[in-house]
Amino acid sequence: EVQLVESGGGLVQAGGSLRLSCTVSGFSFDDYAIGWFRQAPGKEREGVSCIGSRGASTHVADSVKGRFTISSDNAKNTVYLQMNSLKPEDTAVYYCAADSRWPMRDTPLIDYWGQGTQVTVSS
């Protein structure tokens, strides 16, 4: 059974930090790109950051560049998203996703999704 389990979300004040984790199982971690996406109320789901299989490449959205960092621990089948200098506009449900393609495909075509974790940044 394929599973992507996110953790680490919560409530934080503006300027604070959170680290999200995505632990995967049920497929070969080394063969998939893993990405973080977010969806705020009333808005479309957008890509935040992604990392290629075996951590070969990364991509970060302009809106979070310099504040968010993606990394992976292949031994733990886990991808992390370190979020610093958080802003109220970062408030959203953050989803982890896995795709067999690189660059990752548009959201409707991505292979697997987690259930999401809520991040709320207060002003």
mmCIF file of C-alpha atoms in Angstrom:
data_model
loop_
_atom_site.group_PDB
_atom_site.id
_atom_site.type_symbol
_atom_site.label_atom_id
_atom_site.label_comp_id
_atom_site.label_asym_id
_atom_site.label_seq_id
_atom_site.Cartn_x
_atom_site.Cartn_y
_atom_site.Cartn_z
ATOM 1 C CA GLU A 1 0.000 0.000 0.000
ATOM 2 C CA VAL A 2 1.357 3.390 -1.026
ATOM 3 C CA GLN A 3 1.502 5.896 1.800
ATOM 4 C CA LEU A 4 2.826 9.433 2.103
ATOM 5 C CA VAL A 5 2.528 10.694 5.660
ATOM 6 C CA GLU A 6 3.114 14.357 6.404
ATOM 7 C CA SER A 7 3.908 15.735 9.836
ATOM 8 C CA GLY A 8 5.248 18.879 11.438
ATOM 9 C CA GLY A 9 2.506 21.346 10.675
ATOM 10 C CA GLY A 10 1.055 23.661 13.279
ATOM 11 C CA LEU A 11 0.507 27.219 14.398
ATOM 12 C CA VAL A 12 3.438 29.614 14.415
ATOM 13 C CA GLN A 13 3.903 33.364 14.628
ATOM 14 C CA ALA A 14 5.147 35.352 11.673
ATOM 15 C CA GLY A 15 8.907 35.129 11.444
ATOM 16 C CA GLY A 16 8.963 31.697 13.004
ATOM 17 C CA SER A 17 10.007 28.327 11.611
ATOM 18 C CA LEU A 18 8.563 24.887 11.058
ATOM 19 C CA ARG A 19 9.951 21.705 9.563
ATOM 20 C CA LEU A 20 7.607 19.448 7.671
ATOM 21 C CA SER A 21 8.363 15.781 7.135
ATOM 22 C CA CYS A 22 7.015 13.413 4.514
ATOM 23 C CA THR A 23 7.684 9.730 5.071
ATOM 24 C CA VAL A 24 6.810 7.424 2.210
ATOM 25 C CA SER A 25 6.244 3.697 1.875
ATOM 26 C CA GLY A 26 4.862 1.251 -0.642
ATOM 27 C CA PHE A 27 7.047 2.297 -3.556
ATOM 28 C CA SER A 28 10.707 2.757 -4.338
ATOM 29 C CA PHE A 29 11.764 6.054 -2.781
ATOM 30 C CA ASP A 30 14.867 6.195 -4.977
ATOM 31 C CA ASP A 31 12.810 6.158 -8.188
ATOM 32 C CA TYR A 32 10.449 9.031 -7.443
ATOM 33 C CA ALA A 33 10.624 12.780 -7.204
ATOM 34 C CA ILE A 34 9.008 14.150 -4.072
ATOM 35 C CA GLY A 35 7.398 17.539 -3.880
ATOM 36 C CA TRP A 36 5.648 19.830 -1.467
ATOM 37 C CA PHE A 37 2.518 21.634 -2.561
ATOM 38 C CA ARG A 38 0.174 23.912 -0.677
ATOM 39 C CA GLN A 39 -3.407 25.027 -0.944
ATOM 40 C CA ALA A 40 -4.866 28.025 0.823
ATOM 41 C CA PRO A 41 -8.633 28.487 1.207
ATOM 42 C CA GLY A 42 -10.191 29.590 -2.062
ATOM 43 C CA LYS A 43 -6.957 29.164 -4.004
ATOM 44 C CA GLU A 44 -5.552 26.559 -6.336
ATOM 45 C CA ARG A 45 -2.954 24.065 -5.180
ATOM 46 C CA GLU A 46 0.517 25.353 -5.966
ATOM 47 C CA GLY A 47 3.954 23.843 -6.003
ATOM 48 C CA VAL A 48 6.328 24.942 -3.263
ATOM 49 C CA SER A 49 9.451 22.846 -3.665
ATOM 50 C CA CYS A 50 10.488 19.489 -5.036
ATOM 51 C CA ILE A 51 13.480 17.198 -5.082
ATOM 52 C CA GLY A 52 14.422 14.686 -7.709
ATOM 53 C CA SER A 53 15.079 11.023 -7.141
ATOM 54 C CA ARG A 54 18.190 10.463 -5.053
ATOM 55 C CA GLY A 55 18.248 14.207 -4.369
ATOM 56 C CA ALA A 56 19.903 14.935 -7.685
ATOM 57 C CA SER A 57 18.001 18.149 -8.353
ATOM 58 C CA THR A 58 15.812 20.584 -6.467
ATOM 59 C CA HIS A 59 13.395 23.320 -7.355
ATOM 60 C CA VAL A 60 11.971 26.050 -5.161
ATOM 61 C CA ALA A 61 9.117 28.385 -6.019
ATOM 62 C CA ASP A 62 10.009 32.066 -6.218
ATOM 63 C CA SER A 63 7.506 32.880 -3.476
ATOM 64 C CA VAL A 64 9.507 30.898 -0.905
ATOM 65 C CA LYS A 65 13.012 31.104 -2.311
ATOM 66 C CA GLY A 66 15.543 31.982 0.354
ATOM 67 C CA ARG A 67 13.136 30.962 3.135
ATOM 68 C CA PHE A 68 12.265 27.298 2.451
ATOM 69 C CA THR A 69 14.718 24.452 1.947
ATOM 70 C CA ILE A 70 13.949 20.935 0.794
ATOM 71 C CA SER A 71 16.099 17.940 1.666
ATOM 72 C CA SER A 72 15.851 14.181 1.752
ATOM 73 C CA ASP A 73 17.070 11.299 3.876
ATOM 74 C CA ASN A 74 17.011 8.237 1.658
ATOM 75 C CA ALA A 75 17.789 5.920 4.582
ATOM 76 C CA LYS A 76 14.539 7.056 6.224
ATOM 77 C CA ASN A 77 12.462 7.406 3.040
ATOM 78 C CA THR A 78 11.727 10.915 4.214
ATOM 79 C CA VAL A 79 11.716 14.355 2.622
ATOM 80 C CA TYR A 80 11.845 17.485 4.727
ATOM 81 C CA LEU A 81 10.734 21.045 4.114
ATOM 82 C CA GLN A 82 12.455 23.522 6.400
ATOM 83 C CA MET A 83 10.393 26.695 6.487
ATOM 84 C CA ASN A 84 11.952 29.823 7.958
ATOM 85 C CA SER A 85 10.820 33.445 8.166
ATOM 86 C CA LEU A 86 7.226 32.340 7.811
ATOM 87 C CA LYS A 87 4.635 34.850 6.691
ATOM 88 C CA PRO A 88 0.847 34.884 7.128
ATOM 89 C CA GLU A 89 0.511 34.271 3.389
ATOM 90 C CA ASP A 90 2.258 30.918 3.879
ATOM 91 C CA THR A 91 -0.848 29.701 5.699
ATOM 92 C CA ALA A 92 -2.205 26.669 3.854
ATOM 93 C CA VAL A 93 -2.583 22.933 3.901
ATOM 94 C CA TYR A 94 0.741 21.501 2.803
ATOM 95 C CA TYR A 95 0.731 18.294 0.790
ATOM 96 C CA CYS A 96 3.491 15.886 -0.028
ATOM 97 C CA ALA A 97 3.405 14.211 -3.430
ATOM 98 C CA ALA A 98 5.439 11.673 -5.355
ATOM 99 C CA ASP A 99 5.872 11.481 -9.098
ATOM 100 C CA SER A 100 7.787 9.106 -11.321
ATOM 101 C CA ARG A 101 8.698 11.988 -13.659
ATOM 102 C CA TRP A 102 11.198 14.848 -13.389
ATOM 103 C CA PRO A 103 10.359 17.643 -13.575
ATOM 104 C CA MET A 104 7.233 16.708 -11.686
ATOM 105 C CA ARG A 105 4.054 16.823 -13.715
ATOM 106 C CA ASP A 106 1.086 19.100 -13.191
ATOM 107 C CA THR A 107 -0.909 18.258 -10.086
ATOM 108 C CA PRO A 108 -3.706 16.246 -11.788
ATOM 109 C CA LEU A 109 -1.110 13.853 -13.226
ATOM 110 C CA ILE A 110 1.056 13.299 -10.158
ATOM 111 C CA ASP A 111 1.164 9.677 -9.068
ATOM 112 C CA TYR A 112 0.656 9.817 -5.302
ATOM 113 C CA TRP A 113 -0.488 12.310 -2.668
ATOM 114 C CA GLY A 114 -0.442 12.537 1.085
ATOM 115 C CA GLN A 115 -3.357 13.728 3.191
ATOM 116 C CA GLY A 116 -1.856 17.105 4.021
ATOM 117 C CA THR A 117 -0.835 18.983 7.138
ATOM 118 C CA GLN A 118 -2.105 22.387 8.188
ATOM 119 C CA VAL A 119 0.324 25.278 8.569
ATOM 120 C CA THR A 120 -1.048 28.462 10.106
ATOM 121 C CA VAL A 121 1.058 31.591 10.458
ATOM 122 C CA SER A 122 -0.347 34.298 12.681
ATOM 123 C CA SER A 123 0.527 37.954 12.239
#
